[in-house]
GROMACS .gro file of C-alpha atoms in nm:
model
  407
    1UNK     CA    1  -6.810 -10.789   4.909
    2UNK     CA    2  -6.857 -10.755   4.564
    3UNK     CA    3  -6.664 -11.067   4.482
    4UNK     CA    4  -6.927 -11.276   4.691
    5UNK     CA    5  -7.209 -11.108   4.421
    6UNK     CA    6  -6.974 -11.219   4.129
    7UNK     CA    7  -6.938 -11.558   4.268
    8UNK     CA    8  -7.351 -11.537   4.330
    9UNK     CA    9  -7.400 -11.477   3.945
   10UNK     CA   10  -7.164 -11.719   3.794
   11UNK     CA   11  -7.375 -12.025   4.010
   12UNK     CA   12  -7.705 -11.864   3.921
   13UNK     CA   13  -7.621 -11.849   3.561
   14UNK     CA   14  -7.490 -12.174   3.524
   15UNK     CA   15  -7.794 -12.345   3.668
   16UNK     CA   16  -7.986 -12.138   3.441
   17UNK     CA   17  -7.762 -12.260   3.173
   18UNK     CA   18  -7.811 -12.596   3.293
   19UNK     CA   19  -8.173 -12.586   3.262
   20UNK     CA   20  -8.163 -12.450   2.914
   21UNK     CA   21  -7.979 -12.709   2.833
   22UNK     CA   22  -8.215 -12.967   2.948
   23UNK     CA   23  -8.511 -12.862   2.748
   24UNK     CA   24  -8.681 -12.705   3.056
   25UNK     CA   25  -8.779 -12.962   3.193
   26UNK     CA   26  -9.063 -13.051   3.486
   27UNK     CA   27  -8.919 -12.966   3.816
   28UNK     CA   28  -8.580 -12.796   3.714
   29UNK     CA   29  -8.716 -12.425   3.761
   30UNK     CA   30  -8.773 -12.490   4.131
   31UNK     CA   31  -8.450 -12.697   4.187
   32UNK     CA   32  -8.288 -12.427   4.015
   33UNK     CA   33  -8.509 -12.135   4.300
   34UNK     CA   34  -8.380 -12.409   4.541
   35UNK     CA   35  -8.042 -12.391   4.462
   36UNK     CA   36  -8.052 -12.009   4.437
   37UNK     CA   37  -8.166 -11.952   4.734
   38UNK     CA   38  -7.929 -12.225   4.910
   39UNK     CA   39  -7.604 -11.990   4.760
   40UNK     CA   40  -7.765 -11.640   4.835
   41UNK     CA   41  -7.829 -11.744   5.183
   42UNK     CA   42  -7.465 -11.945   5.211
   43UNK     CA   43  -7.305 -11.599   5.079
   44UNK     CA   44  -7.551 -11.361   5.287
   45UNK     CA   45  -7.407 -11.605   5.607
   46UNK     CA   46  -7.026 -11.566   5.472
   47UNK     CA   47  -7.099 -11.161   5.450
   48UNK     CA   48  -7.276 -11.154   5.779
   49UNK     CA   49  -6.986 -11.331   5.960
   50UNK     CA   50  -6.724 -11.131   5.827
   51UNK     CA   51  -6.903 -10.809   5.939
   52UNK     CA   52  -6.960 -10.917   6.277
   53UNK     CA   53  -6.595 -10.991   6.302
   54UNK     CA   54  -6.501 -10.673   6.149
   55UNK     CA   55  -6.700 -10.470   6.367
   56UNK     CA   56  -6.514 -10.658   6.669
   57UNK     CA   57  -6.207 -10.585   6.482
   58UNK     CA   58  -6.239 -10.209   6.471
   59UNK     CA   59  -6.349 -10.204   6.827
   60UNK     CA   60  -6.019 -10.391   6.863
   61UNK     CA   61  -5.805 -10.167   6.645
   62UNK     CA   62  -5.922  -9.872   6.800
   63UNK     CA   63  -5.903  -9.951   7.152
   64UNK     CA   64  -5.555 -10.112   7.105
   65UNK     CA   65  -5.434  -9.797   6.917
   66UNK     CA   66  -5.582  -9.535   7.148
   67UNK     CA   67  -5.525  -9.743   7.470
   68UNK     CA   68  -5.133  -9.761   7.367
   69UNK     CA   69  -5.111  -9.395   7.295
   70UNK     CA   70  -5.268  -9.266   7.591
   71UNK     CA   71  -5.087  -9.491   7.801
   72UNK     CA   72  -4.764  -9.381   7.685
   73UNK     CA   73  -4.834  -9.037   7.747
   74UNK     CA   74  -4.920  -9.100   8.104
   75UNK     CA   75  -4.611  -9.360   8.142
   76UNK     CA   76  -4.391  -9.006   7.995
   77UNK     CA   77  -4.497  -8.841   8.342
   78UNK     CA   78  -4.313  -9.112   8.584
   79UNK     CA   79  -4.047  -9.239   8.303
   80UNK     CA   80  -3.937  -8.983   8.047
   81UNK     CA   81  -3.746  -9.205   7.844
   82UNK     CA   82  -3.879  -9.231   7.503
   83UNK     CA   83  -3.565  -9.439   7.336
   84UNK     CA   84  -3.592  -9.716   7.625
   85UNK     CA   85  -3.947  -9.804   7.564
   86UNK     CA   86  -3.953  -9.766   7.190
   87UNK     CA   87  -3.650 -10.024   7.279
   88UNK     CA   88  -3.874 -10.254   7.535
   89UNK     CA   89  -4.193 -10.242   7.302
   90UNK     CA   90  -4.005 -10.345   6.995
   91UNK     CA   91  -3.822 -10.634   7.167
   92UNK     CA   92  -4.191 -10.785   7.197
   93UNK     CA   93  -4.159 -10.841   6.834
   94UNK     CA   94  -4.006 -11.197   6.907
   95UNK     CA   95  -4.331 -11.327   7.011
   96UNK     CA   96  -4.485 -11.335   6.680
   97UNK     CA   97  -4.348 -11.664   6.520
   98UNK     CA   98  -4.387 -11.833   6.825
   99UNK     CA   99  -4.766 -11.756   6.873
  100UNK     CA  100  -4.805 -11.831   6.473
  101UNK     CA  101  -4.698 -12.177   6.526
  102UNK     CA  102  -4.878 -12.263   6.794
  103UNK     CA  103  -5.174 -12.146   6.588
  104UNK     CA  104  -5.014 -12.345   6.287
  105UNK     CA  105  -5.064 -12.631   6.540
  106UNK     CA  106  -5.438 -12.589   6.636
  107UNK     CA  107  -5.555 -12.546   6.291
  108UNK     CA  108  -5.309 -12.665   6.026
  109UNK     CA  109  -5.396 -13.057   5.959
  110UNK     CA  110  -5.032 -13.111   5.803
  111UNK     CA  111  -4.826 -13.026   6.134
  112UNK     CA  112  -4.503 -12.931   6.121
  113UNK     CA  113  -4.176 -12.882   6.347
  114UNK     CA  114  -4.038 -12.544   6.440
  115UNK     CA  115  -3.753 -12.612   6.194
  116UNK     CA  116  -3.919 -12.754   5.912
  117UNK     CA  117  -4.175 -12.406   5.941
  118UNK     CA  118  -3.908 -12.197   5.984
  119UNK     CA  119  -3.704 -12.329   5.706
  120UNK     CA  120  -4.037 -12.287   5.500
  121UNK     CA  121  -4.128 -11.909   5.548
  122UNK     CA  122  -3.753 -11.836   5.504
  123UNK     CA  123  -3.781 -11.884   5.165
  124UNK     CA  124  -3.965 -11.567   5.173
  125UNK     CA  125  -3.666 -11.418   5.174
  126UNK     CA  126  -3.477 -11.593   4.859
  127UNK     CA  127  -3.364 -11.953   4.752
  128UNK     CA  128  -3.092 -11.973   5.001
  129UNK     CA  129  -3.291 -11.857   5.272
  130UNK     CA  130  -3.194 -11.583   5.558
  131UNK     CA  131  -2.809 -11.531   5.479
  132UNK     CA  132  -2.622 -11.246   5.673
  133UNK     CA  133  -2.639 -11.073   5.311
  134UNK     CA  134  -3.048 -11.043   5.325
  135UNK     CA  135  -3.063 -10.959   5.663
  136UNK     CA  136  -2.792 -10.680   5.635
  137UNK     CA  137  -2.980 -10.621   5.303
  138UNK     CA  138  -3.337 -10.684   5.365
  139UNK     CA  139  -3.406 -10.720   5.706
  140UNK     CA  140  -3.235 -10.452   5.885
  141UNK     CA  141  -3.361 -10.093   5.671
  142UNK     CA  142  -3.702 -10.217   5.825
  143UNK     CA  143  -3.596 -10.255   6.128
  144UNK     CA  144  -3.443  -9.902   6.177
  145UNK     CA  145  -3.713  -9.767   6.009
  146UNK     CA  146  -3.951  -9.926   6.258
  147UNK     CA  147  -3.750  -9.821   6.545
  148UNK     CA  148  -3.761  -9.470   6.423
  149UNK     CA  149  -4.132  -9.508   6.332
  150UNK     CA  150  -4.224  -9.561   6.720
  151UNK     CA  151  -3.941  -9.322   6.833
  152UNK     CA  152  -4.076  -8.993   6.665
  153UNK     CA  153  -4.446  -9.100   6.762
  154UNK     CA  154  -4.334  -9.045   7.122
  155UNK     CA  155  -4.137  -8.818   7.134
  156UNK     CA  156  -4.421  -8.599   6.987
  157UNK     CA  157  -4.623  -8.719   7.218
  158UNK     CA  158  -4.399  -8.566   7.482
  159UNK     CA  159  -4.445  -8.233   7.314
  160UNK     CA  160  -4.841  -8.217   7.198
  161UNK     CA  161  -5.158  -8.356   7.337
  162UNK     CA  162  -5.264  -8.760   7.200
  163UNK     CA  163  -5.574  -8.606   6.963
  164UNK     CA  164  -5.330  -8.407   6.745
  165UNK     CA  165  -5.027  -8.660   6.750
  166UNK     CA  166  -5.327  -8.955   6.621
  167UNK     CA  167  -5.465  -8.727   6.399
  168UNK     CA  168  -5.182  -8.636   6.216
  169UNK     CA  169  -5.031  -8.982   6.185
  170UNK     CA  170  -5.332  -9.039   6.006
  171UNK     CA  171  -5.129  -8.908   5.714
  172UNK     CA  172  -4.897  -9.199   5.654
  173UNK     CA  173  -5.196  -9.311   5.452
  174UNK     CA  174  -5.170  -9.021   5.200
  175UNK     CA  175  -4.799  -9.047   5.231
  176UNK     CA  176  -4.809  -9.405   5.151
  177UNK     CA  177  -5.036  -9.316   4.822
  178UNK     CA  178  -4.758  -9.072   4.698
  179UNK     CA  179  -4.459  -9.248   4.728
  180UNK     CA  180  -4.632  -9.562   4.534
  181UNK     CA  181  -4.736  -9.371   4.268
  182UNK     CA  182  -4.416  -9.183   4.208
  183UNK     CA  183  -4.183  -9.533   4.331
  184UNK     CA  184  -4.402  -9.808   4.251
  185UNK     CA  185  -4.570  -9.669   3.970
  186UNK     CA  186  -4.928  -9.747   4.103
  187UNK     CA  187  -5.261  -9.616   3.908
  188UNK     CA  188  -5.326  -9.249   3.913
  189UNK     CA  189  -5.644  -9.184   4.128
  190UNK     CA  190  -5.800  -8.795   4.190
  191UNK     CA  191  -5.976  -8.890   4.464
  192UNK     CA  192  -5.655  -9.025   4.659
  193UNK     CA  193  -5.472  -8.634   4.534
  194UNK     CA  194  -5.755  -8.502   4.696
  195UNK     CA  195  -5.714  -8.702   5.015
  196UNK     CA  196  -5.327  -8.585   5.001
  197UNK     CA  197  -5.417  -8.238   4.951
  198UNK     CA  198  -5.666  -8.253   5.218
  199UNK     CA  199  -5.377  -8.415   5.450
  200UNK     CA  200  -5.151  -8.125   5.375
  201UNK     CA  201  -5.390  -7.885   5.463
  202UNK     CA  202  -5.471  -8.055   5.763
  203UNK     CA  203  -5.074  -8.044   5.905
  204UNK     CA  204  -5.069  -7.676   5.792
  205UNK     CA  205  -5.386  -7.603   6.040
  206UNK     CA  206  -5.315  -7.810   6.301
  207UNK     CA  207  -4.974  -7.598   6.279
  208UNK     CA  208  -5.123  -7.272   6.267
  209UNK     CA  209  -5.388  -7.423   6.535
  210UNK     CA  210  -5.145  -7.340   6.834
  211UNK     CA  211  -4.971  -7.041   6.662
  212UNK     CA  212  -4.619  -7.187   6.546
  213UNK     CA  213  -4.503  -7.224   6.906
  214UNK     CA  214  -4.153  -7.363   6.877
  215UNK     CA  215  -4.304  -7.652   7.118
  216UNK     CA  216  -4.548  -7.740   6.952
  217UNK     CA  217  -4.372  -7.723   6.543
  218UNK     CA  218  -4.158  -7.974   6.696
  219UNK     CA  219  -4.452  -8.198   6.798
  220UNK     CA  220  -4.606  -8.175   6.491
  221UNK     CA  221  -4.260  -8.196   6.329
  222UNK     CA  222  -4.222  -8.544   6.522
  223UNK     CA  223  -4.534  -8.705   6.414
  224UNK     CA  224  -4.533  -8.636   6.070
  225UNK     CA  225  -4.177  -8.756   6.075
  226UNK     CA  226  -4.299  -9.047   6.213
  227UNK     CA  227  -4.603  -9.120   5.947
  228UNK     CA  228  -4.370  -9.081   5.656
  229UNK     CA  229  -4.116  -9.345   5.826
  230UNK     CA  230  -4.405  -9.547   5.825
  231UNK     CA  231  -4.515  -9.466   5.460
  232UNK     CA  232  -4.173  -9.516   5.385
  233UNK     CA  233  -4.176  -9.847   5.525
  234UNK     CA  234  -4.501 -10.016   5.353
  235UNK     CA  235  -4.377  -9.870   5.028
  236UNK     CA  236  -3.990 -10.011   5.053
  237UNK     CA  237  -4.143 -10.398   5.187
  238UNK     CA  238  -4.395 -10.404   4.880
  239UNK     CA  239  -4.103 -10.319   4.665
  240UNK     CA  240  -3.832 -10.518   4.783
  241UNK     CA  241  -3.975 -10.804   4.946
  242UNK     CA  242  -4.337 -10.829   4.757
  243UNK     CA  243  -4.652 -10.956   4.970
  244UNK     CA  244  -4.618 -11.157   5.245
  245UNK     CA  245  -4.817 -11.484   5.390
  246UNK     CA  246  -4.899 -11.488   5.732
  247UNK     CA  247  -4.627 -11.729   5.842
  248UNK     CA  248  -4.314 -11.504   5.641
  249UNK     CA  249  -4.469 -11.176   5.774
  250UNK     CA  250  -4.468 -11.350   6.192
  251UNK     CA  251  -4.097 -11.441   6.089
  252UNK     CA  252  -4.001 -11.090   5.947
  253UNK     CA  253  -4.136 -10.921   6.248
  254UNK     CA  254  -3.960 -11.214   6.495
  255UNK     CA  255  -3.650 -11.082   6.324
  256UNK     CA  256  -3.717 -10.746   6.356
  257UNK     CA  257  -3.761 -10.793   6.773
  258UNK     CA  258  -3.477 -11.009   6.768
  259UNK     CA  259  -3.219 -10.806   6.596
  260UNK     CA  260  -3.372 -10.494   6.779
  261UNK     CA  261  -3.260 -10.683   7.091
  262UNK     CA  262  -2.930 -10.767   7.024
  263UNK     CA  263  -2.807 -10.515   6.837
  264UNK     CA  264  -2.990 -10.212   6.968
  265UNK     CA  265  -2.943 -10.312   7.335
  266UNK     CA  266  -2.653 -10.062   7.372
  267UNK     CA  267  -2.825  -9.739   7.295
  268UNK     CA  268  -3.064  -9.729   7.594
  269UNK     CA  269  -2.748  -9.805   7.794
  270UNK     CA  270  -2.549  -9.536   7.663
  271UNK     CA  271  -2.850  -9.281   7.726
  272UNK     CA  272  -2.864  -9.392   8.063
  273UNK     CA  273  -2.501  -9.328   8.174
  274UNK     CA  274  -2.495  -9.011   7.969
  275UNK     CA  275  -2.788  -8.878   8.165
  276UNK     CA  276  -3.016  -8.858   7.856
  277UNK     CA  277  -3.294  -9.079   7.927
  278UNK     CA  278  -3.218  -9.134   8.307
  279UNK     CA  279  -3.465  -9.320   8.561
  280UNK     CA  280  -3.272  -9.379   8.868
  281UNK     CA  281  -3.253  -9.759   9.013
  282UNK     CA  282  -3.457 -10.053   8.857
  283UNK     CA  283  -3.727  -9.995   9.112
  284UNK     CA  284  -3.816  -9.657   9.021
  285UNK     CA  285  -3.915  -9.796   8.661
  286UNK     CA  286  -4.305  -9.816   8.587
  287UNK     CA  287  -4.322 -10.200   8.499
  288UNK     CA  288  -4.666 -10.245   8.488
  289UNK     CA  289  -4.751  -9.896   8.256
  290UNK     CA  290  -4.411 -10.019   8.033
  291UNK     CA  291  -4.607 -10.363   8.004
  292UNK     CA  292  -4.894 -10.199   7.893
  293UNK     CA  293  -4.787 -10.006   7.648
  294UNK     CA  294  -4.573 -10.297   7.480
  295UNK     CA  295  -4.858 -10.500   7.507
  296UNK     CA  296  -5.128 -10.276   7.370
  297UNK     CA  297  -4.860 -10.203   7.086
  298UNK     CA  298  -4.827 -10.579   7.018
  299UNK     CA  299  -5.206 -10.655   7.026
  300UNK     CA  300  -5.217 -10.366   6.772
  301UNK     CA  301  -4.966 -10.513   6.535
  302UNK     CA  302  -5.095 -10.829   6.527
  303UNK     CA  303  -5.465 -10.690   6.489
  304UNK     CA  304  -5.326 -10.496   6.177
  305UNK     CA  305  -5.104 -10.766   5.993
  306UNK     CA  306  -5.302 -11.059   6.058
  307UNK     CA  307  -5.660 -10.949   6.101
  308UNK     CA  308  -5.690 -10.952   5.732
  309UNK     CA  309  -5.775 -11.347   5.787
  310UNK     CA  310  -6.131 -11.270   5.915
  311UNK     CA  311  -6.277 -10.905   5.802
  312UNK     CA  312  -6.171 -10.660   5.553
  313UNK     CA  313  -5.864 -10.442   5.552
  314UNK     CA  314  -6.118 -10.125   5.520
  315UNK     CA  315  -6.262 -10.201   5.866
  316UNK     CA  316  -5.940 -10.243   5.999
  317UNK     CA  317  -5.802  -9.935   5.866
  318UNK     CA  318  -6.123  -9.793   5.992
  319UNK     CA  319  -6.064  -9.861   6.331
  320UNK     CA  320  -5.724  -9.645   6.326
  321UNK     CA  321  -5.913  -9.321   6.235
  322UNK     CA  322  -6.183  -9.394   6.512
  323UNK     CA  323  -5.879  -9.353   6.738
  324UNK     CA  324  -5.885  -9.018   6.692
  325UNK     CA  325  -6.218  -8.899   6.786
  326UNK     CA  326  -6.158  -9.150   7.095
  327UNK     CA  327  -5.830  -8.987   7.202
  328UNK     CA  328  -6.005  -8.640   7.147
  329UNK     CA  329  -6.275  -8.767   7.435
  330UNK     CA  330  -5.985  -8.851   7.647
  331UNK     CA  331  -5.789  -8.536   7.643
  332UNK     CA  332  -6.129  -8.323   7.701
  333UNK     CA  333  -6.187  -8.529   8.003
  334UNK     CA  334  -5.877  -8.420   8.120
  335UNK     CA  335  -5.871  -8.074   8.004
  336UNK     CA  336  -5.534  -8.106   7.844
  337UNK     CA  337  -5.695  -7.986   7.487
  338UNK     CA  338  -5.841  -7.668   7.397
  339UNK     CA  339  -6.036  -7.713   7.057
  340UNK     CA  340  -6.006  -7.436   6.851
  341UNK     CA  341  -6.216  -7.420   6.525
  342UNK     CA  342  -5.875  -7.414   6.351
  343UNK     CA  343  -5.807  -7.735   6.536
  344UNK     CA  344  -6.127  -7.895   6.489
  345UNK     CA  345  -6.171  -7.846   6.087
  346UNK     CA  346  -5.773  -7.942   6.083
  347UNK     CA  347  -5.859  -8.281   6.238
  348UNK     CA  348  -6.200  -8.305   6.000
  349UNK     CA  349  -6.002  -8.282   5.708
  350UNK     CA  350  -5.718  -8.514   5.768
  351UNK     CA  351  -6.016  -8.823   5.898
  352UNK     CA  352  -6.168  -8.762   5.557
  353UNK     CA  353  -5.903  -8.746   5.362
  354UNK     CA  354  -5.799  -9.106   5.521
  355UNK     CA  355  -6.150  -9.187   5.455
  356UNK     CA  356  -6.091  -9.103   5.093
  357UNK     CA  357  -5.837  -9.307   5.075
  358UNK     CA  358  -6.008  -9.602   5.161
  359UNK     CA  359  -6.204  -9.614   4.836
  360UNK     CA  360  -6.135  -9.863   4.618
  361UNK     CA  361  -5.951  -9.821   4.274
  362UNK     CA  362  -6.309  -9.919   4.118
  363UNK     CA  363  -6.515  -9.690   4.322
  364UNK     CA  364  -6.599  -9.431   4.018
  365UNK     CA  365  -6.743  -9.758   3.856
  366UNK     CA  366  -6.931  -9.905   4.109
  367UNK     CA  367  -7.111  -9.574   4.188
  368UNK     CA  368  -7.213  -9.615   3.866
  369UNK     CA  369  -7.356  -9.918   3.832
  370UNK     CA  370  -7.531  -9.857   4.108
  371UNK     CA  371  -7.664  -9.519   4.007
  372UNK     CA  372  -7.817  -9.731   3.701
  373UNK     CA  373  -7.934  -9.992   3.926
  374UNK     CA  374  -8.117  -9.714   4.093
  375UNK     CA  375  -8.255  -9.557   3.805
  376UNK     CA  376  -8.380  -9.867   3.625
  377UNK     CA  377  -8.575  -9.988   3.933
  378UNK     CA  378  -8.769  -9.636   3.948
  379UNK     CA  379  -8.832  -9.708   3.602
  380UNK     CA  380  -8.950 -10.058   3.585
  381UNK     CA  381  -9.252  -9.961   3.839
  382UNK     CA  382  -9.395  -9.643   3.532
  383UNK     CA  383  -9.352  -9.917   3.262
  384UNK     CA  384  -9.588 -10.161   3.426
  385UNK     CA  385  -9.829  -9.919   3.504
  386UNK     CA  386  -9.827  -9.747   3.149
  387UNK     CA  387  -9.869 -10.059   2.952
  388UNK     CA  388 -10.203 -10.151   2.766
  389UNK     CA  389 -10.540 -10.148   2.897
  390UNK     CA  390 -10.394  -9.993   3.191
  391UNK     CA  391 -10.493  -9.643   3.121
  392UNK     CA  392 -10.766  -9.587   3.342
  393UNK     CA  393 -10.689  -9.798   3.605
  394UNK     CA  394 -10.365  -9.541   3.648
  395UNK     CA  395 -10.540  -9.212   3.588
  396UNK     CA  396 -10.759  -9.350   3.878
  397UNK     CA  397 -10.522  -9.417   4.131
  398UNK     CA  398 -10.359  -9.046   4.045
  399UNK     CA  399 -10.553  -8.894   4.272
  400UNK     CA  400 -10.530  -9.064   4.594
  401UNK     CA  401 -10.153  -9.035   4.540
  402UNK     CA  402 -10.120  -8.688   4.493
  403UNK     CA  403 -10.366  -8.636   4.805
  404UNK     CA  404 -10.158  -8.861   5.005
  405UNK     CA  405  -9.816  -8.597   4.869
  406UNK     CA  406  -9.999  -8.304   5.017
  407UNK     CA  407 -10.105  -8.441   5.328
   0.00000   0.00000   0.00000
């Protein structure tokens, strides 16, 4: 938002620049209010519009995000077989390319083959393009650590209820904020060790919430197993592969579901005939929750990667938090929670320490510029009545102002 008021300034002052420079003369102030207004109202459209969309966004994000999580603890109950569907969601993956080029083809005006856009976002990857080197090298550390991301998110949701297990994984964000600033070398904020401290705090309560039960430290051990993967995983891409654009990030994850699907294939089997994650025949296997779950997982990773293109990345983050309070609705519906105040503060802190840590690196500055904006409009209003020959007429209008105060 604030680079829309930049933007607003820079035209205003020009114009005004531009009638300066013309001598003032007749008719260029109100061009100048015309063209003013024409921007402010152009911007004011461009902020509205993006708000709307984040709003749907978050709705989005949330829903996605606790719909996924909630169905995968009730798909646990007829198919306990956490490996298999990390397995089956992940393979989903594959779809992203394809769906990015058939949007490439509805709004790019320069259309391209599959080739010819695949060959482009591969240079994402390097000059000569995906190699077996980068993909041993570059490709598949993500991959295992996004396998192992969704793996240790349900397996603790096999051990503790969906409010703690979304709560907690709420700490990837502090996680992610430490291991930049120690790896990347990123800009020391006390806000964001606030927000980490705050996280920490909230694993140790939400710990001590259910009295270090064996079942549930392993839970809790799960998720927050899980959120660092996940940490781990933002932090290693910015730092080996850089940002990507929307067409190289499709491709990465295409990869990702492909070589998941090859070369993964072979652990749900062996799990299967060792008796680890057995389900009986084909027919006893919940398609239609497994579906769900994939494709709530998929609707939520393309949400988060490529809903950038029409809101902010705040709202979107925003709409992961909201989860929680949603999940917490669910499980109280279904008595399968019993909230504590141990519990409850635990799951305060960690939502605002995320919430912290959605400030921007500016925010100390903004706050206060707009503490001075404040403070010079409450000013401007006792100048105008305290200038000359305006004595009287303000010790005159004292009175039915205080009267109106007491009344």
């Amino acid at each position: 938002p604030w680079s829309h008021t930049v933007v607003i300034e820079n035209v205003v002052g020009s114009t005004a620049d531009g009638q300066a420079a013309n001598g003032g003369a007749p008719g260029a102030e109100p061009a100048t209010g015309r063209w003013r207004l024409r921007c402010c109202i152009k911007v004011t459209a461009v902020q509205v519009r993006k708000a709307l969309w984040g709003i749907a966004m978050v709705m989005c994000v949330c829903s996605s995000w606790a719909g996924s999580t909630q169905l995968a603890k009730l798909t646990f109950k007829q198919f306990d077989a956490p490996f298999t569907l990390t397995w089956f969601a992940t393979t989903w993956n594959c779809l992203f390319f394809p769906l990015y080029y058939i949007g490439h083809l509805c709004k790019s005006p320069e259309r391209q083959t599959p080739r010819q856009r695949f060959r482009e976002c591969c240079r994402f990857f390097g000059d000569d393009g995906l190699t077996a080197k980068v993909f041993f090298t570059k490709v598949a550390p993500f991959g295992l650590l996004w396998i192992l991301t969704n793996y240790l998110y349900l397996q603790a949701l096999r051990k503790i209820n969906t409010t703690d297990v979304s709560a907690l994984f709420c700490c990837n964000k502090a996680f992610v904020f430490l291991l930049s600033w120690i790896v990347l070398r990123d800009r020391f904020m006390g806000v964001r060790i606030v927000a980490a401290i705050f996280a920490i705090a909230g694993i140790v309560m939400m710990t001590y919430a259910d009295g270090f039960h064996s079942h549930s430290v392993m839970g809790i051990t799960f998720v927050v197993a899980s959120a660092s993967m996940s940490a781990l995983y933002k932090v290693l891409f910015k730092m080996v592969l850089g940002s990507a654009k929307f067409g190289e990030a499709a491709l990465f994850l295409t990869i990702v579901g492909g070589a998941n699907f090859v070369f993964i294939s072979f652990v749900p089997v062996i799990l299967y005939f060792t008796h680890v994650e057995y389900f009986g025949s084909l027919e006893d296997i919940p398609w239609l929750y497994l579906c769900g779950v994939a494709g709530l997982l998929f609707a939520f990773n393309i949400l988060v990667n490529f809903g950038i293109a029409i809101t902010y990345p705040t709202l979107i983050s925003l709409g992961i938090v909201l989860s929680v309070p949603v999940n917490a609705m669910v499980d109280l519906y279904t008595c399968e929670i019993h909230f504590n105040a141990v519990r409850l503060i635990a799951v305060l802190i960690i939502c605002l320490g995320f919430l912290m840590l959605l400030l921007p690196e500016d925010w100390d500055q903004c706050f206060i510029q707009l503490h001075a904006k404040l403070q010079s409009k409450r000013e401007e209003p006792a100048e105008e009545e305290a200038g000359p020959g305006s004595s009287l007429n303000w010790s005159r209008r004292a009175r039915p102002s205080m009267s109106t105060f007491t009344h």
